[in-house]
PDB file of C-alpha atoms in Angstrom:
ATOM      1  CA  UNK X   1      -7.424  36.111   9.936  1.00 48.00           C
ATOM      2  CA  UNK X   2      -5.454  34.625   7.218  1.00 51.00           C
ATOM      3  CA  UNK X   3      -2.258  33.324   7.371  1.00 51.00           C
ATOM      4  CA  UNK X   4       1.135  32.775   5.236  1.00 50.00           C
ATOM      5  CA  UNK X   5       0.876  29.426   5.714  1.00 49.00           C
ATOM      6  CA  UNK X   6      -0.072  27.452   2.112  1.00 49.00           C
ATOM      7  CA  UNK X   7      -2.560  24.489   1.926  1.00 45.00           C
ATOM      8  CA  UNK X   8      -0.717  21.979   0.370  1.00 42.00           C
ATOM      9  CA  UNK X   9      -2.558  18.609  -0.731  1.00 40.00           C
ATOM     10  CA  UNK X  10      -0.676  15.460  -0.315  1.00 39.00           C
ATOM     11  CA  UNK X  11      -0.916  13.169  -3.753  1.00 37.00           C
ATOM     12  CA  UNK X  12       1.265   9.820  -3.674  1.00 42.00           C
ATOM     13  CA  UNK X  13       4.070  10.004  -6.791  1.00 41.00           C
ATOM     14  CA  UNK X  14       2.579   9.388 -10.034  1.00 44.00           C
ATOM     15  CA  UNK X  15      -1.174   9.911  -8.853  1.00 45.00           C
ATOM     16  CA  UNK X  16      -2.744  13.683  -9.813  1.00 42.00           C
ATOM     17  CA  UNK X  17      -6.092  13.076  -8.317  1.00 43.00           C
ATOM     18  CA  UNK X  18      -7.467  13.239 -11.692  1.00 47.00           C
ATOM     19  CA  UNK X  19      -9.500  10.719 -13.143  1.00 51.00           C
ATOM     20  CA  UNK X  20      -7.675   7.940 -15.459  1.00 48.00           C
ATOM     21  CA  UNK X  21      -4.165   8.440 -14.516  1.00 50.00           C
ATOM     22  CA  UNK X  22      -3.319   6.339 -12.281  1.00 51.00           C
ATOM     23  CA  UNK X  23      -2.621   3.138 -14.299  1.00 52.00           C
ATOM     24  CA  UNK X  24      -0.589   1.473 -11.714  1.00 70.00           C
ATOM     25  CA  UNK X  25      -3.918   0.248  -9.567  1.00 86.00           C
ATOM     26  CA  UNK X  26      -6.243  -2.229 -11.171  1.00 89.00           C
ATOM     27  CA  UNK X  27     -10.040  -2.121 -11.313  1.00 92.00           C
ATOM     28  CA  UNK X  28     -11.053  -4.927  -8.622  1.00 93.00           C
ATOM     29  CA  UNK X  29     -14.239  -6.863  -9.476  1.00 94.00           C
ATOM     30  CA  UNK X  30     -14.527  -9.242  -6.420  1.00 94.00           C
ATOM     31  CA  UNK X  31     -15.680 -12.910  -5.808  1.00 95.00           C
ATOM     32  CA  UNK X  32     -19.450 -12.845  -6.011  1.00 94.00           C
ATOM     33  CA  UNK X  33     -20.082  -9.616  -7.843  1.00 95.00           C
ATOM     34  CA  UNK X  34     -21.818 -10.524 -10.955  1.00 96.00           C
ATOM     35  CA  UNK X  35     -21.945  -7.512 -13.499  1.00 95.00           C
ATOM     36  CA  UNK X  36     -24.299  -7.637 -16.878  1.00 97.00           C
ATOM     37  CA  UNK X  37     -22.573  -5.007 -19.572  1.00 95.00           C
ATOM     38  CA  UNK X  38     -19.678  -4.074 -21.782  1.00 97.00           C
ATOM     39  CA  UNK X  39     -16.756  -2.655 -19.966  1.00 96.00           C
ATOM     40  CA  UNK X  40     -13.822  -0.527 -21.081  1.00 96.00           C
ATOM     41  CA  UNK X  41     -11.339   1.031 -19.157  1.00 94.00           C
ATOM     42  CA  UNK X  42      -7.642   2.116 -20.466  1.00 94.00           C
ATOM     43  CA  UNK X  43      -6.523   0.521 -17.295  1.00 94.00           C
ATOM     44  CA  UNK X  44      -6.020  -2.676 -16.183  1.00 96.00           C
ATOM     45  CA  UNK X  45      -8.707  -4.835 -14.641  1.00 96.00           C
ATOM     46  CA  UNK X  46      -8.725  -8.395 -12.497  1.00 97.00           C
ATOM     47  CA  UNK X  47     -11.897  -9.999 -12.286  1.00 97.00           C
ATOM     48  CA  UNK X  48     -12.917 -12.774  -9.606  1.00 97.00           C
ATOM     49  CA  UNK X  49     -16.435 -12.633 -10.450  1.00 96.00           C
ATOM     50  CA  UNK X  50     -18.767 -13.212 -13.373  1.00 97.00           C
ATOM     51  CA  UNK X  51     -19.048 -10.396 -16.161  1.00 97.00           C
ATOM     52  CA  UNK X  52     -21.688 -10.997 -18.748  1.00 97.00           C
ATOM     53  CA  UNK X  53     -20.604  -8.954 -21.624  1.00 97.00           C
ATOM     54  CA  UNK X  54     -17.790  -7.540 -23.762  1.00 97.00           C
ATOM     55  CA  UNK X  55     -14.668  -6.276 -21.785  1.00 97.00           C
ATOM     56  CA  UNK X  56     -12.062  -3.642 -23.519  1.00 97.00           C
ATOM     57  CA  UNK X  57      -8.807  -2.540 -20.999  1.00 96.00           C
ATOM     58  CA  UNK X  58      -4.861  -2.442 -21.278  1.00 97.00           C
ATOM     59  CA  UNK X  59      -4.294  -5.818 -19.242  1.00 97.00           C
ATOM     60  CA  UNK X  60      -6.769  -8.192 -17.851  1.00 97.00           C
ATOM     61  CA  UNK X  61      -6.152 -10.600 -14.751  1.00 97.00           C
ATOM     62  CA  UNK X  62      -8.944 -13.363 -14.142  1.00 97.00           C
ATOM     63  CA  UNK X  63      -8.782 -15.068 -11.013  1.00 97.00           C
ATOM     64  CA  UNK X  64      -9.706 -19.047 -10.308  1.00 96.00           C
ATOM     65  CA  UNK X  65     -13.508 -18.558  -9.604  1.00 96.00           C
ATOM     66  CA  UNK X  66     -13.414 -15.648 -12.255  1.00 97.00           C
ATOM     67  CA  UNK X  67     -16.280 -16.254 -15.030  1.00 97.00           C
ATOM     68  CA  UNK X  68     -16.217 -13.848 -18.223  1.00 98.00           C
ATOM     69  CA  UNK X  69     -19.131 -14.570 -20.548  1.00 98.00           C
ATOM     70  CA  UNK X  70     -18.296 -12.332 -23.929  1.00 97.00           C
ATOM     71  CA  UNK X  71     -15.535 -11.005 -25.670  1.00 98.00           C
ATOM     72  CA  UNK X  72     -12.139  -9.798 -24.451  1.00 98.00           C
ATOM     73  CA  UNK X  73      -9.783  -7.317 -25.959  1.00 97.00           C
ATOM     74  CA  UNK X  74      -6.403  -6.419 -23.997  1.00 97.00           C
ATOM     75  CA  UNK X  75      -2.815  -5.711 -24.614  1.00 97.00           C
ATOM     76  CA  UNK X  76      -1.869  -8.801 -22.070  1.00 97.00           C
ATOM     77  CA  UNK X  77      -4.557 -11.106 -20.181  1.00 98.00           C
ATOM     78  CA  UNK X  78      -3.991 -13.650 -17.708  1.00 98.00           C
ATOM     79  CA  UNK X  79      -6.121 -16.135 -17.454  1.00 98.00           C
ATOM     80  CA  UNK X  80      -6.736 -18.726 -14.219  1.00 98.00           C
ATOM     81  CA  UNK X  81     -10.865 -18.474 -14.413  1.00 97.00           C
ATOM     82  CA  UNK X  82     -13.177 -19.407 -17.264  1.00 98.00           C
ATOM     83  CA  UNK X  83     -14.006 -17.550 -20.395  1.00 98.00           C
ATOM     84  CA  UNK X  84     -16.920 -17.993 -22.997  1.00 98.00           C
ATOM     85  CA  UNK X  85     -15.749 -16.145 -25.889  1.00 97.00           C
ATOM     86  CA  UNK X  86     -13.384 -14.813 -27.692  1.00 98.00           C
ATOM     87  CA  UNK X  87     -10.094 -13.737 -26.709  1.00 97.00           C
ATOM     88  CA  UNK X  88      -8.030 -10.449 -28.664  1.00 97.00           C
ATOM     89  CA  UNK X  89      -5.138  -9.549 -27.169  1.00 97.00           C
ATOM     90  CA  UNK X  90      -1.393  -9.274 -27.707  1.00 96.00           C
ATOM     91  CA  UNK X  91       0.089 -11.424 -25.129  1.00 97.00           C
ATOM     92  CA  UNK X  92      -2.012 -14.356 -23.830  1.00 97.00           C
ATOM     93  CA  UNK X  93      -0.901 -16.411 -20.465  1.00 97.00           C
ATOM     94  CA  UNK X  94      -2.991 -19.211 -19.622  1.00 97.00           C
ATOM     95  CA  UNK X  95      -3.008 -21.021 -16.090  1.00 97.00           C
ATOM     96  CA  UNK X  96      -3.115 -24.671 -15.506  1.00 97.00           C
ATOM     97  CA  UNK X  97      -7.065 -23.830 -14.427  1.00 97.00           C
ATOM     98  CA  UNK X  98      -7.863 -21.475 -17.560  1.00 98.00           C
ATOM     99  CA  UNK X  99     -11.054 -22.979 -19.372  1.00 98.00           C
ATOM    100  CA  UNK X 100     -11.368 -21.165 -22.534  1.00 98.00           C
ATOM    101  CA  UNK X 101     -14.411 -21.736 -24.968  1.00 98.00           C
ATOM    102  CA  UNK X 102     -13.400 -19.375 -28.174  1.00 97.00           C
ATOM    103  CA  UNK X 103     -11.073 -18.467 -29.976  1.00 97.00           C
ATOM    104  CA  UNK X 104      -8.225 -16.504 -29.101  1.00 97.00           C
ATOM    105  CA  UNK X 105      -6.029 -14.257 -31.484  1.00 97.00           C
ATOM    106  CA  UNK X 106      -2.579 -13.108 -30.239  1.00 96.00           C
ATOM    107  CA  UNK X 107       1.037 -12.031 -30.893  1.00 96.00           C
ATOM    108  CA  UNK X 108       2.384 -14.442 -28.005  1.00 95.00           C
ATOM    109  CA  UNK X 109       0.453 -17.188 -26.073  1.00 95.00           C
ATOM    110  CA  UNK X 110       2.065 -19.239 -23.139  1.00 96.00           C
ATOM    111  CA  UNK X 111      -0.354 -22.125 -22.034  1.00 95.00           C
ATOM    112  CA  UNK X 112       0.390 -24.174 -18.664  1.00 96.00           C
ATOM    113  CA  UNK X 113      -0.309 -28.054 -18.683  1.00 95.00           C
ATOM    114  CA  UNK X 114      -3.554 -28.604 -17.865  1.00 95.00           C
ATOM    115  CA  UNK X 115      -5.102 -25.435 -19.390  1.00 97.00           C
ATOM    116  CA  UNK X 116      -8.418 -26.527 -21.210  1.00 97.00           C
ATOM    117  CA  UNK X 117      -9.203 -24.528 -25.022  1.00 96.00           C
ATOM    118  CA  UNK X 118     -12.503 -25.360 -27.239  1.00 97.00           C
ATOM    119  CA  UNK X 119     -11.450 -23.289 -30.244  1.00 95.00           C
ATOM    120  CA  UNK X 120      -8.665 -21.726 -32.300  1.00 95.00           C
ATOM    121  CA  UNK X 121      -5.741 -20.155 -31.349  1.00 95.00           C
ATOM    122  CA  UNK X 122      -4.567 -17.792 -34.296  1.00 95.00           C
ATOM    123  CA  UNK X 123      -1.822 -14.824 -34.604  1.00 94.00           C
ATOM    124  CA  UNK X 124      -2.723 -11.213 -35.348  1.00 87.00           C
ATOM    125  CA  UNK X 125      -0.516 -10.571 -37.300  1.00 76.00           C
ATOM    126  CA  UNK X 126       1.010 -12.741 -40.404  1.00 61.00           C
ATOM    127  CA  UNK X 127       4.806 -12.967 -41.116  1.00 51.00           C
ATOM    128  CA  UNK X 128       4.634 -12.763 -44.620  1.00 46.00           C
ATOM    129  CA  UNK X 129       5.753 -10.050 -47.131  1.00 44.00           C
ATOM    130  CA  UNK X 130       3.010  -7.369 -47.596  1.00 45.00           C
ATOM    131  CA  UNK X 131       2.994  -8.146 -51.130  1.00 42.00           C
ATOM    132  CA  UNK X 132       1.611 -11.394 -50.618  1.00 48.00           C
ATOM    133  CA  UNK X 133      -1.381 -10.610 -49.520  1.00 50.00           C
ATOM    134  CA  UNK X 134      -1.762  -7.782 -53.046  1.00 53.00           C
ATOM    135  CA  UNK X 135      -3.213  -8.242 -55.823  1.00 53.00           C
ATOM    136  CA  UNK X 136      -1.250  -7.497 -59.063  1.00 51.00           C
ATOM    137  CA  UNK X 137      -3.123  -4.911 -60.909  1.00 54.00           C
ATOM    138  CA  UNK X 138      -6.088  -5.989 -63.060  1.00 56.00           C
ATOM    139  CA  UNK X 139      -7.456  -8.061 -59.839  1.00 57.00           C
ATOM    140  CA  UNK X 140      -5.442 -10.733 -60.317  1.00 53.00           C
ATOM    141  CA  UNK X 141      -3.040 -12.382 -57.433  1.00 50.00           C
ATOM    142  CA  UNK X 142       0.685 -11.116 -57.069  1.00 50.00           C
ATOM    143  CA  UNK X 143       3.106 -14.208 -57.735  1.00 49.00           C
ATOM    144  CA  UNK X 144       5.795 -14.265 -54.830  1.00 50.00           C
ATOM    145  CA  UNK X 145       8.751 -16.217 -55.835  1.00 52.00           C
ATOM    146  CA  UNK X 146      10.785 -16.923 -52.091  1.00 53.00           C
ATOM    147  CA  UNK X 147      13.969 -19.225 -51.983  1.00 58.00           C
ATOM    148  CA  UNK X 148      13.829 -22.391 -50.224  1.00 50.00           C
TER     149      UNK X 148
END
């Protein structure tokens, strides 16, 4: 009736089955699909179709015909589609066919030749002393003497 033999389930290296840990596959949103909503996902995420709404993952690829109407924040994004609004992410690669309309904070930012940007590219984070940015006690501004 029973036997010695053990069910053993087959699971590809690095994938448990469970839910949010495999990383290595992206989230797919194809050509034509048109989604209305944030999303977040600790993933990553390429999108060749139109999201309305704010999108929060690890690393965001947007294809060509890709359309992302709201607000982006990602370690990395790559860019080849269209996006209207703003961009937060650590390292920002833009395509020759990248049409960006908002602003975009990063760390690092590579932009092809023809890449087209209506608003301001700005870094996260500043370069200068923390003590710069103090203020001396009794409210009033730290003087920072640096040599030339």
């Amino acid at each position: 009736m029973f036997n010695n033999r053990q069910n053993k389930r087959e699971t590809k290296p690095g994938n448990s089955g469970r839910r949010g840990e495999n990383a290595t596959r992206p989230s797919i949103l194809a050509e034509g699909l048109s989604i209305e909503g944030n999303i977040e996902t600790v993933g990553d995420l390429q999108i060749d179709g139109t999201v309305t709404g704010d999108i929060t993952c690890r690393s965001l690829t947007l294809g060509e015909d890709g359309l992302v109407k709201g607000a982006i924040n990602a370690e990395t994004v790559h860019i080849r589609g269209r996006i209207e609004g703003r961009i937060d992410a650590a390292v920002v690669e833009l395509a020759a066919s990248a049409v960006i309309s908002g602003d975009i904070l990063h760390d690092s930012i590579g932009v092809e030749a023809g890449a087209n940007i209506e608003g301001q590219l700005k870094r996260r984070h500043k370069t200068r002393a923390a003590t710069e940015d103090k203020p001396a006690e009794g409210g009033k501004p730290a003087l920072v003497v640096t040599n030339s």
